[in-house]
Tab-separated table of C-alpha atoms and ligand atoms in Angstrom:
chain	number	residue	atom	x	y	z
Y	1	MET	CA	-3.852	-35.873	80.026
Y	2	ASN	CA	-7.860	-36.789	80.303
Y	3	VAL	CA	-8.776	-36.192	83.820
Y	4	LYS	CA	-11.384	-37.941	84.886
Y	5	LYS	CA	-13.956	-35.285	86.977
Y	6	ASP	CA	-16.035	-36.677	89.886
Y	7	GLU	CA	-19.205	-34.627	91.283
Y	8	LYS	CA	-18.088	-36.085	94.779
Y	9	GLY	CA	-16.238	-33.381	96.553
Y	10	PHE	CA	-12.194	-34.108	97.686
Y	11	SER	CA	-12.929	-35.398	101.552
Y	12	THR	CA	-15.639	-37.472	100.552
Y	13	ARG	CA	-13.368	-39.394	98.023
Y	14	SER	CA	-10.543	-39.413	100.390
Y	15	ILE	CA	-12.788	-41.350	102.748
Y	16	GLN	CA	-14.383	-43.556	100.293
Y	17	PRO	CA	-13.020	-43.766	97.175
Y	18	ASP	CA	-14.209	-44.764	94.057
Y	19	GLY	CA	-14.634	-48.371	93.054
Y	20	MET	CA	-13.369	-49.434	96.739
Y	21	GLU	CA	-15.072	-53.036	97.033
Y	22	GLN	CA	-16.302	-54.407	100.293
Y	23	ASP	CA	-14.668	-57.523	100.896
Y	24	GLY	CA	-17.234	-61.054	101.873
Y	25	HIS	CA	-18.120	-59.882	105.883
Y	26	GLY	CA	-18.895	-56.094	104.318
Y	27	ALA	CA	-15.821	-54.767	106.398
Y	28	LEU	CA	-16.406	-50.751	105.999
Y	29	VAL	CA	-12.761	-50.578	106.459
Y	30	PRO	CA	-10.871	-52.983	103.816
Y	31	PRO	CA	-8.623	-55.725	105.234
Y	32	ILE	CA	-4.919	-55.990	105.319
Y	33	TYR	CA	-4.421	-58.769	102.795
Y	34	MET	CA	-0.990	-59.788	104.380
Y	35	SER	CA	-0.328	-62.801	101.971
Y	36	SER	CA	3.184	-62.887	100.065
Y	37	THR	CA	0.956	-65.237	97.292
Y	38	PHE	CA	-2.196	-65.923	96.313
Y	39	VAL	CA	-3.507	-69.472	95.424
Y	40	PHE	CA	-5.030	-69.716	91.952
Y	41	PRO	CA	-8.447	-71.823	90.955
Y	42	SER	CA	-6.742	-73.747	88.846
Y	43	ALA	CA	-3.667	-74.217	86.422
Y	44	GLU	CA	-5.831	-73.120	83.307
Y	45	ALA	CA	-6.398	-69.977	85.252
Y	46	GLY	CA	-3.124	-69.342	87.062
Y	47	GLY	CA	-1.387	-69.419	83.467
Y	48	ALA	CA	-4.051	-66.765	81.987
Y	49	ARG	CA	-3.127	-64.507	84.890
Y	50	PHE	CA	0.840	-64.892	83.735
Y	51	ALA	CA	-0.603	-64.285	80.338
Y	52	GLY	CA	-2.724	-61.270	81.170
Y	53	GLU	CA	-5.551	-62.837	79.825
Y	54	GLU	CA	-7.038	-63.486	83.504
Y	55	ARG	CA	-7.413	-60.548	86.066
Y	56	GLY	CA	-6.678	-61.998	89.438
Y	57	MET	CA	-3.812	-61.866	91.881
Y	58	ILE	CA	-0.807	-63.538	91.543
Y	59	TYR	CA	1.997	-62.527	93.976
Y	60	SER	CA	2.198	-59.560	96.201
Y	61	ARG	CA	5.383	-58.241	94.377
Y	62	LEU	CA	3.040	-58.068	91.180
Y	63	GLY	CA	0.079	-56.912	92.817
Y	64	ASN	CA	-1.719	-56.773	96.649
Y	65	PRO	CA	-5.698	-55.919	97.362
Y	66	THR	CA	-5.197	-53.471	99.899
Y	67	VAL	CA	-2.225	-51.784	98.296
Y	68	ASP	CA	-4.620	-51.663	95.092
Y	69	ALA	CA	-7.002	-50.048	97.009
Y	70	LEU	CA	-4.685	-47.178	97.806
Y	71	GLU	CA	-3.285	-46.920	94.370
Y	72	HIS	CA	-7.278	-46.235	93.167
Y	73	ALA	CA	-7.660	-43.708	95.889
Y	74	VAL	CA	-4.996	-41.976	95.410
Y	75	ALA	CA	-5.453	-41.732	91.473
Y	76	GLY	CA	-9.301	-40.286	91.741
Y	77	LEU	CA	-7.230	-37.832	94.348
Y	78	GLU	CA	-5.023	-36.673	91.610
Y	79	GLY	CA	-7.440	-37.203	88.668
Y	80	GLY	CA	-5.458	-39.680	87.131
Y	81	GLU	CA	-6.455	-42.899	85.067
Y	82	ALA	CA	-4.386	-45.296	87.508
Y	83	GLY	CA	-1.998	-45.547	90.530
Y	84	LEU	CA	1.043	-47.670	91.051
Y	85	ALA	CA	2.488	-47.557	94.824
Y	86	PHE	CA	6.250	-47.930	95.786
Y	87	GLY	CA	8.056	-48.697	99.291
Y	88	SER	CA	9.353	-45.423	99.082
Y	89	GLY	CA	9.360	-41.918	97.116
Y	90	MET	CA	12.622	-42.857	95.421
Y	91	GLY	CA	10.855	-46.418	94.438
Y	92	ALA	CA	8.182	-44.619	92.634
Y	93	ILE	CA	10.712	-41.530	91.035
Y	94	SER	CA	13.130	-44.030	90.387
Y	95	ALA	CA	10.824	-46.259	88.881
Y	96	VAL	CA	9.131	-44.135	86.956
Y	97	LEU	CA	12.397	-42.158	85.314
Y	98	MET	CA	14.098	-45.596	84.490
Y	99	ALA	CA	10.381	-46.394	82.708
Y	100	LEU	CA	10.802	-43.064	80.753
Y	101	VAL	CA	14.095	-42.877	79.715
Y	102	GLU	CA	17.205	-45.202	78.145
Y	103	SER	CA	21.113	-44.366	77.609
Y	104	GLY	CA	21.554	-41.288	75.195
Y	105	ASP	CA	18.412	-39.345	76.761
Y	106	HIS	CA	18.330	-36.171	78.694
Y	107	VAL	CA	16.527	-35.148	81.803
Y	108	LEU	CA	15.465	-31.559	81.752
Y	109	CYS	CA	14.749	-30.671	85.796
Y	110	SER	CA	13.384	-27.855	87.956
Y	111	ASP	CA	16.501	-25.564	89.256
Y	112	GLY	CA	16.406	-27.921	92.698
Y	113	LEU	CA	15.517	-31.270	93.343
Y	114	TYR	CA	15.414	-33.694	96.886
Y	115	GLY	CA	18.784	-34.310	97.102
Y	116	CYS	CA	18.353	-37.953	96.380
Y	117	THR	CA	16.242	-37.190	93.243
Y	118	PHE	CA	19.658	-35.445	92.637
Y	119	GLY	CA	21.738	-38.442	93.607
Y	120	PHE	CA	19.229	-41.185	91.587
Y	121	LEU	CA	19.991	-38.634	88.482
Y	122	SER	CA	23.834	-38.487	88.802
Y	123	MET	CA	24.024	-42.325	89.180
Y	124	MET	CA	21.805	-43.076	85.928
Y	125	LYS	CA	24.610	-40.033	84.221
Y	126	ARG	CA	27.728	-41.991	85.223
Y	127	LYS	CA	26.795	-45.313	85.036
Y	128	PHE	CA	24.190	-45.561	82.080
Y	129	ARG	CA	24.759	-42.283	79.980
Y	130	VAL	CA	21.320	-40.300	80.899
Y	131	ASP	CA	22.136	-37.308	80.934
Y	132	PHE	CA	20.361	-34.679	83.089
Y	133	SER	CA	20.443	-30.770	83.745
Y	134	LEU	CA	19.179	-27.744	85.571
Y	135	ALA	CA	17.267	-24.829	84.332
Y	136	ASP	CA	15.266	-21.755	86.107
Y	137	LEU	CA	11.797	-23.532	85.094
Y	138	SER	CA	9.566	-20.708	85.815
Y	139	ASP	CA	10.731	-18.942	82.377
Y	140	GLU	CA	9.342	-19.600	79.156
Y	141	ALA	CA	12.334	-18.724	77.507
Y	142	ALA	CA	14.522	-20.523	79.853
Y	143	VAL	CA	12.845	-23.776	79.190
Y	144	ARG	CA	12.916	-23.469	75.647
Y	145	LYS	CA	16.910	-22.762	75.861
Y	146	ALA	CA	17.000	-25.683	78.022
Y	147	MET	CA	15.031	-28.509	75.654
Y	148	ARG	CA	17.030	-30.880	73.601
Y	149	ALA	CA	16.791	-32.852	70.867
Y	150	GLU	CA	17.725	-35.991	73.405
Y	151	THR	CA	14.861	-34.786	76.279
Y	152	LYS	CA	12.885	-36.807	76.947
Y	153	VAL	CA	11.622	-35.939	80.498
Y	154	VAL	CA	11.185	-32.448	82.182
Y	155	TYR	CA	10.962	-33.328	85.884
Y	156	VAL	CA	9.478	-30.644	88.167
Y	157	GLU	CA	9.199	-29.695	91.431
Y	158	THR	CA	6.720	-27.264	92.932
Y	159	PRO	CA	7.417	-25.373	94.961
Y	160	ILE	CA	11.152	-26.628	94.972
Y	161	ASN	CA	12.515	-28.268	97.951
Y	162	PRO	CA	13.689	-25.995	99.763
Y	163	THR	CA	13.829	-22.932	97.831
Y	164	MET	CA	10.202	-22.488	97.807
Y	165	LYS	CA	9.949	-21.547	94.379
Y	166	LEU	CA	7.618	-22.439	91.865
Y	167	VAL	CA	7.333	-24.113	88.402
Y	168	ASP	CA	4.169	-22.957	85.696
Y	169	LEU	CA	3.056	-26.134	85.186
Y	170	GLU	CA	0.745	-25.427	82.240
Y	171	MET	CA	3.245	-23.574	80.885
Y	172	VAL	CA	6.270	-26.550	81.385
Y	173	ALA	CA	3.896	-29.203	80.226
Y	174	ARG	CA	2.718	-27.035	76.660
Y	175	VAL	CA	6.291	-26.436	75.983
Y	176	ALA	CA	7.647	-29.863	76.908
Y	177	HIS	CA	4.630	-31.578	74.595
Y	178	GLU	CA	6.073	-29.297	71.745
Y	179	CYS	CA	9.353	-31.049	72.343
Y	180	GLY	CA	7.816	-34.654	72.103
Y	181	ALA	CA	9.055	-34.916	76.121
Y	182	GLN	CA	6.954	-35.811	79.066
Y	183	VAL	CA	6.394	-34.622	82.444
Y	184	VAL	CA	6.991	-35.955	85.356
Y	185	VAL	CA	5.935	-34.005	88.824
Y	186	ASP	CA	6.907	-34.517	91.937
Y	187	ASN	CA	3.686	-33.435	94.224
Y	188	THR	CA	5.504	-34.525	97.770
Y	189	PHE	CA	4.981	-30.905	99.020
Y	190	MET	CA	1.426	-30.113	97.978
Y	191	THR	CA	-0.430	-32.718	97.549
Y	192	PRO	CA	-3.846	-33.317	95.447
Y	193	TYR	CA	-6.028	-31.259	97.837
Y	194	LEU	CA	-3.481	-27.868	97.169
Y	195	GLN	CA	-2.342	-28.943	93.693
Y	196	ARG	CA	-3.160	-31.678	90.491
Y	197	PRO	CA	-0.563	-31.452	88.314
Y	198	LEU	CA	-2.399	-33.910	86.025
Y	199	GLU	CA	-5.321	-31.162	85.578
Y	200	HIS	CA	-2.151	-28.830	84.005
Y	201	GLY	CA	-1.563	-30.857	81.630
Y	202	CYS	CA	1.271	-32.570	83.030
Y	203	ASP	CA	1.903	-36.942	82.371
Y	204	VAL	CA	2.947	-38.288	85.603
Y	205	VAL	CA	2.845	-37.059	89.409
Y	206	VAL	CA	5.232	-38.657	91.766
Y	207	HIS	CA	4.942	-38.528	95.624
Y	208	SER	CA	6.927	-39.597	98.170
Y	209	ALA	CA	3.796	-41.272	100.473
Y	210	THR	CA	5.908	-40.950	103.716
Y	211	LYS	CA	4.980	-37.411	103.809
Y	212	TYR	CA	1.326	-35.772	103.960
Y	213	LEU	CA	-0.742	-38.736	102.548
Y	214	GLY	CA	-0.039	-40.803	104.793
Y	215	GLY	CA	0.702	-38.084	107.457
Y	216	HIS	CA	1.882	-39.475	110.549
Y	217	GLY	CA	5.475	-40.291	110.486
Y	218	ASP	CA	5.271	-43.947	110.973
Y	219	LEU	CA	5.830	-45.344	107.468
Y	220	ILE	CA	7.851	-44.999	103.890
Y	221	ALA	CA	6.070	-45.302	100.566
Y	222	GLY	CA	5.390	-43.352	97.446
Y	223	VAL	CA	2.973	-43.466	94.809
Y	224	ALA	CA	2.862	-42.432	91.059
Y	225	VAL	CA	-0.648	-41.887	89.098
Y	226	GLY	CA	-0.689	-41.280	85.259
Y	227	ARG	CA	-1.952	-43.017	82.107
Y	228	LYS	CA	-2.912	-46.488	83.088
Y	229	ALA	CA	-1.196	-47.597	79.984
Y	230	PHE	CA	2.327	-46.469	81.502
Y	231	LEU	CA	1.611	-47.302	84.828
Y	232	ASP	CA	0.972	-50.890	83.928
Y	233	GLU	CA	4.384	-51.113	81.656
Y	234	VAL	CA	5.895	-49.846	85.048
Y	235	ARG	CA	4.498	-52.437	87.305
Y	236	MET	CA	5.269	-55.048	84.984
Y	237	SER	CA	9.202	-53.567	84.239
Y	238	THR	CA	10.675	-51.565	86.568
Y	239	LEU	CA	8.287	-51.681	89.659
Y	240	LYS	CA	8.492	-55.857	89.313
Y	241	ASP	CA	11.744	-56.358	88.418
Y	242	ILE	CA	13.760	-54.273	90.576
Y	243	GLY	CA	11.544	-54.447	93.535
Y	244	ALA	CA	10.391	-51.628	95.352
Y	245	VAL	CA	7.093	-52.661	96.798
Y	246	LEU	CA	4.886	-51.549	99.369
Y	247	SER	CA	3.934	-53.402	102.168
Y	248	PRO	CA	-0.023	-54.286	102.396
Y	249	MET	CA	-0.047	-52.879	106.149
Y	250	ASP	CA	1.489	-49.211	105.016
Y	251	ALA	CA	-0.756	-49.247	102.289
Y	252	TRP	CA	-3.260	-49.712	104.845
Y	253	LEU	CA	-2.114	-46.879	107.099
Y	254	ILE	CA	-1.724	-44.601	104.009
Y	255	LEU	CA	-5.307	-45.176	103.109
Y	256	ARG	CA	-6.590	-44.336	107.092
Y	257	GLY	CA	-4.112	-40.847	106.517
Y	258	LEU	CA	-6.104	-40.230	103.673
Y	259	LYS	CA	-9.495	-39.860	105.406
Y	260	THR	CA	-8.205	-36.665	107.549
Y	261	LEU	CA	-5.462	-35.158	104.341
Y	262	SER	CA	-8.677	-32.067	103.518
Y	263	LEU	CA	-8.499	-31.480	107.460
Y	264	ARG	CA	-4.587	-31.917	108.153
Y	265	MET	CA	-3.827	-29.824	104.972
Y	266	GLU	CA	-5.779	-26.573	106.428
Y	267	ARG	CA	-4.442	-26.877	109.799
Y	268	HIS	CA	-0.508	-27.062	108.363
Y	269	CYS	CA	-1.831	-24.369	105.933
Y	270	GLU	CA	-3.217	-21.938	108.615
Y	271	ASN	CA	-0.226	-22.731	111.417
Y	272	ALA	CA	2.118	-22.376	108.810
Y	273	ARG	CA	0.703	-18.986	107.406
Y	274	GLN	CA	0.971	-17.542	111.338
Y	275	VAL	CA	4.528	-19.045	111.685
Y	276	ALA	CA	5.752	-17.439	108.747
Y	277	ALA	CA	4.682	-14.311	109.840
Y	278	PHE	CA	6.205	-14.540	113.309
Y	279	LEU	CA	9.381	-15.199	110.912
Y	280	GLN	CA	8.725	-12.321	108.910
Y	281	GLY	CA	8.853	-9.731	111.643
Y	282	HIS	CA	11.631	-11.761	113.630
Y	283	PRO	CA	15.043	-9.302	113.367
Y	284	LYS	CA	17.041	-12.494	113.180
Y	285	VAL	CA	15.267	-13.532	110.072
Y	286	GLN	CA	16.631	-12.062	107.157
Y	287	ARG	CA	14.606	-14.176	104.780
Y	288	VAL	CA	11.293	-16.259	104.659
Y	289	ARG	CA	10.145	-18.132	101.888
Y	290	PHE	CA	6.746	-19.147	101.917
Y	291	PRO	CA	3.898	-18.782	99.133
Y	292	GLY	CA	0.891	-17.569	102.007
Y	293	LEU	CA	2.940	-14.670	102.307
Y	294	ASP	CA	1.427	-11.370	101.066
Y	295	ASP	CA	4.984	-10.428	99.539
Y	296	PHE	CA	5.754	-13.687	97.790
Y	297	PRO	CA	6.971	-13.574	94.689
Y	298	GLN	CA	4.886	-15.381	92.629
Y	299	GLY	CA	1.762	-14.789	94.038
Y	300	GLU	CA	-0.496	-15.021	90.736
Y	301	LEU	CA	1.176	-17.788	90.120
Y	302	ALA	CA	0.501	-19.864	93.312
Y	303	ALA	CA	-3.031	-18.592	92.861
Y	304	LYS	CA	-3.709	-20.184	89.283
Y	305	GLN	CA	-2.044	-23.465	90.273
Y	306	MET	CA	-2.172	-24.184	94.192
Y	307	GLU	CA	-5.546	-24.092	96.117
Y	308	GLY	CA	-3.327	-23.194	99.743
Y	309	PRO	CA	0.655	-21.910	100.252
Y	310	GLY	CA	1.381	-25.799	101.872
Y	311	GLY	CA	3.151	-26.330	105.756
Y	312	MET	CA	6.834	-26.137	104.588
Y	313	ILE	CA	9.054	-22.801	105.151
Y	314	SER	CA	12.048	-22.075	104.623
Y	315	PHE	CA	14.205	-19.180	106.382
Y	316	GLU	CA	17.658	-17.888	106.697
Y	317	VAL	CA	19.550	-16.868	109.349
Y	318	GLU	CA	23.226	-15.179	108.936
Y	319	SER	CA	25.238	-18.222	109.200
Y	320	LEU	CA	25.803	-21.576	109.086
Y	321	GLU	CA	26.637	-21.115	112.915
Y	322	ALA	CA	23.623	-19.367	113.947
Y	323	GLY	CA	21.423	-21.756	112.040
Y	324	ARG	CA	22.722	-24.503	114.502
Y	325	LYS	CA	21.542	-22.965	117.225
Y	326	VAL	CA	18.330	-22.399	116.478
Y	327	MET	CA	18.112	-26.076	115.913
Y	328	ASP	CA	19.904	-26.946	118.998
Y	329	HIS	CA	17.531	-25.253	120.692
Y	330	VAL	CA	14.037	-25.731	120.167
Y	331	ARG	CA	11.991	-28.172	121.688
Y	332	VAL	CA	8.428	-28.395	120.201
Y	333	ALA	CA	9.972	-28.970	116.897
Y	334	LYS	CA	11.913	-31.547	116.366
Y	335	LEU	CA	15.313	-31.738	114.581
Y	336	ALA	CA	14.898	-34.397	112.131
Y	337	VAL	CA	14.548	-34.749	108.591
Y	338	SER	CA	11.228	-36.090	106.375
Y	339	LEU	CA	8.298	-33.205	106.704
Y	340	GLY	CA	4.076	-33.463	106.404
Y	341	GLU	CA	3.598	-35.425	109.674
Y	342	THR	CA	1.857	-34.296	112.613
Y	343	THR	CA	4.899	-33.040	114.645
Y	344	THR	CA	6.798	-29.856	113.736
Y	345	LEU	CA	10.009	-30.266	112.113
Y	346	ILE	CA	13.369	-28.266	111.622
Y	347	GLN	CA	16.258	-29.479	109.455
Y	348	HIS	CA	19.147	-28.040	107.584
Y	349	PRO	CA	19.451	-28.738	104.070
Y	350	ALA	CA	23.050	-27.865	102.999
Y	351	THR	CA	24.157	-30.604	105.429
Y	352	MET	CA	20.937	-32.985	105.525
Y	353	THR	CA	18.514	-33.140	103.054
Y	354	HIS	CA	20.654	-31.215	99.928
Y	355	SER	CA	23.918	-32.601	101.357
Y	356	VAL	CA	24.772	-35.270	98.340
Y	357	ILE	CA	24.766	-32.053	96.088
Y	358	PRO	CA	28.077	-30.633	95.044
Y	359	ALA	CA	28.339	-26.910	97.140
Y	360	GLU	CA	28.826	-24.853	94.204
Y	361	VAL	CA	25.420	-26.673	92.772
Y	362	ARG	CA	23.776	-26.218	95.499
Y	363	GLN	CA	24.417	-22.681	96.503
Y	364	GLY	CA	25.054	-21.661	92.785
Y	365	GLU	CA	22.328	-22.844	90.246
Y	366	MET	CA	20.039	-24.111	93.540
Y	367	GLY	CA	20.164	-20.976	95.478
Y	368	ILE	CA	20.206	-23.002	98.947
Y	369	ALA	CA	22.196	-20.811	101.387
Y	370	ASP	CA	24.272	-22.360	104.517
Y	371	GLY	CA	22.174	-20.341	106.675
Y	372	LEU	CA	18.726	-21.871	105.171
Y	373	ILE	CA	16.774	-23.486	107.789
Y	374	ARG	CA	13.672	-25.224	106.702
Y	375	LEU	CA	10.171	-26.182	108.859
Y	376	SER	CA	7.550	-28.584	107.910
Y	377	VAL	CA	5.232	-26.633	110.157
Y	378	GLY	CA	3.070	-29.601	112.433
Y	379	LEU	CA	-0.460	-29.700	113.528
Y	380	GLU	CA	0.544	-28.852	117.076
Y	381	ASP	CA	-0.945	-25.438	118.860
Y	382	VAL	CA	0.855	-22.743	116.201
Y	383	GLU	CA	1.595	-20.477	119.936
Y	384	ASP	CA	3.151	-23.542	121.000
Y	385	VAL	CA	5.461	-23.755	117.707
Y	386	ILE	CA	5.791	-19.818	117.722
Y	387	LYS	CA	7.107	-19.609	121.822
Y	388	ASP	CA	9.511	-22.255	120.437
Y	389	LEU	CA	11.044	-20.831	117.614
Y	390	GLU	CA	10.784	-17.350	119.784
Y	391	GLN	CA	13.109	-18.812	122.359
Y	392	ALA	CA	15.286	-20.680	119.936
Y	393	LEU	CA	15.960	-17.927	117.970
Y	394	GLU	CA	16.796	-15.458	120.945
Y	395	LYS	CA	20.104	-17.915	121.670
Y	396	ILE	CA	21.917	-16.555	118.230
K	401	PLP	C1	9.883	-33.556	98.068
K	401	PLP	C2	10.448	-35.096	98.249
K	401	PLP	N1	10.687	-35.806	97.279
K	401	PLP	C3	10.985	-37.182	96.955
K	401	PLP	C4	11.065	-37.775	98.593
K	401	PLP	C5	11.840	-38.908	98.578
K	401	PLP	O1	10.538	-39.991	99.838
K	401	PLP	P1	10.905	-41.293	100.432
K	401	PLP	O2	11.279	-40.751	101.694
K	401	PLP	O3	9.493	-41.666	100.747
K	401	PLP	O4	11.960	-42.170	99.247
K	401	PLP	C6	11.435	-36.586	99.844
K	401	PLP	C7	11.908	-37.567	101.074
K	401	PLP	O5	12.088	-36.184	101.726
K	401	PLP	C8	11.054	-35.029	99.472
K	401	PLP	O6	11.161	-34.547	100.675
């Protein structure tokens, strides 16, 4: 895809997005347009807006100035032509996938997926005959073998939630395009500060903006970025008619969160490096999965496509019982799902975020052991997070 190069740095663009227009009063911060509908200057103009012949607001399910500002900002950071905001990450994922496939098509997925994405694809298979399968997308031969004549989409998480395995974006985009399929990447774990899939040839990026983009754990939102023609089609079909729209208030909060995205991601990465090193040296921890460790098995690929390891760590203890003891005794880290916010969060994928996935798929194809714990390292003083985990691990 044609990536728009901007000579300004990432932080400048996240604070002052291109094309951010000031209102009539010159407000530095864009206003929150809490209006469901917009008054047309004339009947003719209203008709022209509906016919797509004139630009202008109609109704906030079809577009809203504050939401527009967010869409432009995230598109600029990902290097895409356009953005489209949704009321949740799942709103973005389901709307994009539904716009790309029809009955009889096949979606090839990385061998690890957020539980509700797996749940959505299972529903599409059951009710609408859109098939899907999982494959090890880190291996070119395995990708080629798994592609079918009906494959319309390759759907990728990298790092995969929660196993932290990476997928080579450039390779997957090359193979998918040769076979006539499009590549959709869930970039929630990385954010555009650390990874920009469109620069590696992928077609659409989706985000749970609930996580790092918003960054403060106070909203639910989603964003998709890609070609303008495709996202215009999504806006006027699956977004408009299914209706997972974002509130202007939440769009404004995410715009505020974006201003500190680069600072927050630097600190998330640094804190996570220290926590991962601590866990790796702990006798009760059997395995740590974190792209910033020296012995991370895909270090070369991480250096090629990621600008930092991110703030997500998975680690394994001997059993589900041992994991429960750790999770029940943390005090600084909070036992809650979600990720990518200021507070350190700890959770158990097998019984929480990934519990909808059948056990044989979860433990087999996806490699999510029952003793695997996921940690979203926050922005607290890292010594406090480490001390907290140390006392909780002693309870095993
Ligand atoms: C990687 C990933 N993608 C998508 C989602 C769904 O996002 P939301 O909860 O905003 O719908 C989540 C939620 O946890 C996630 O972790």
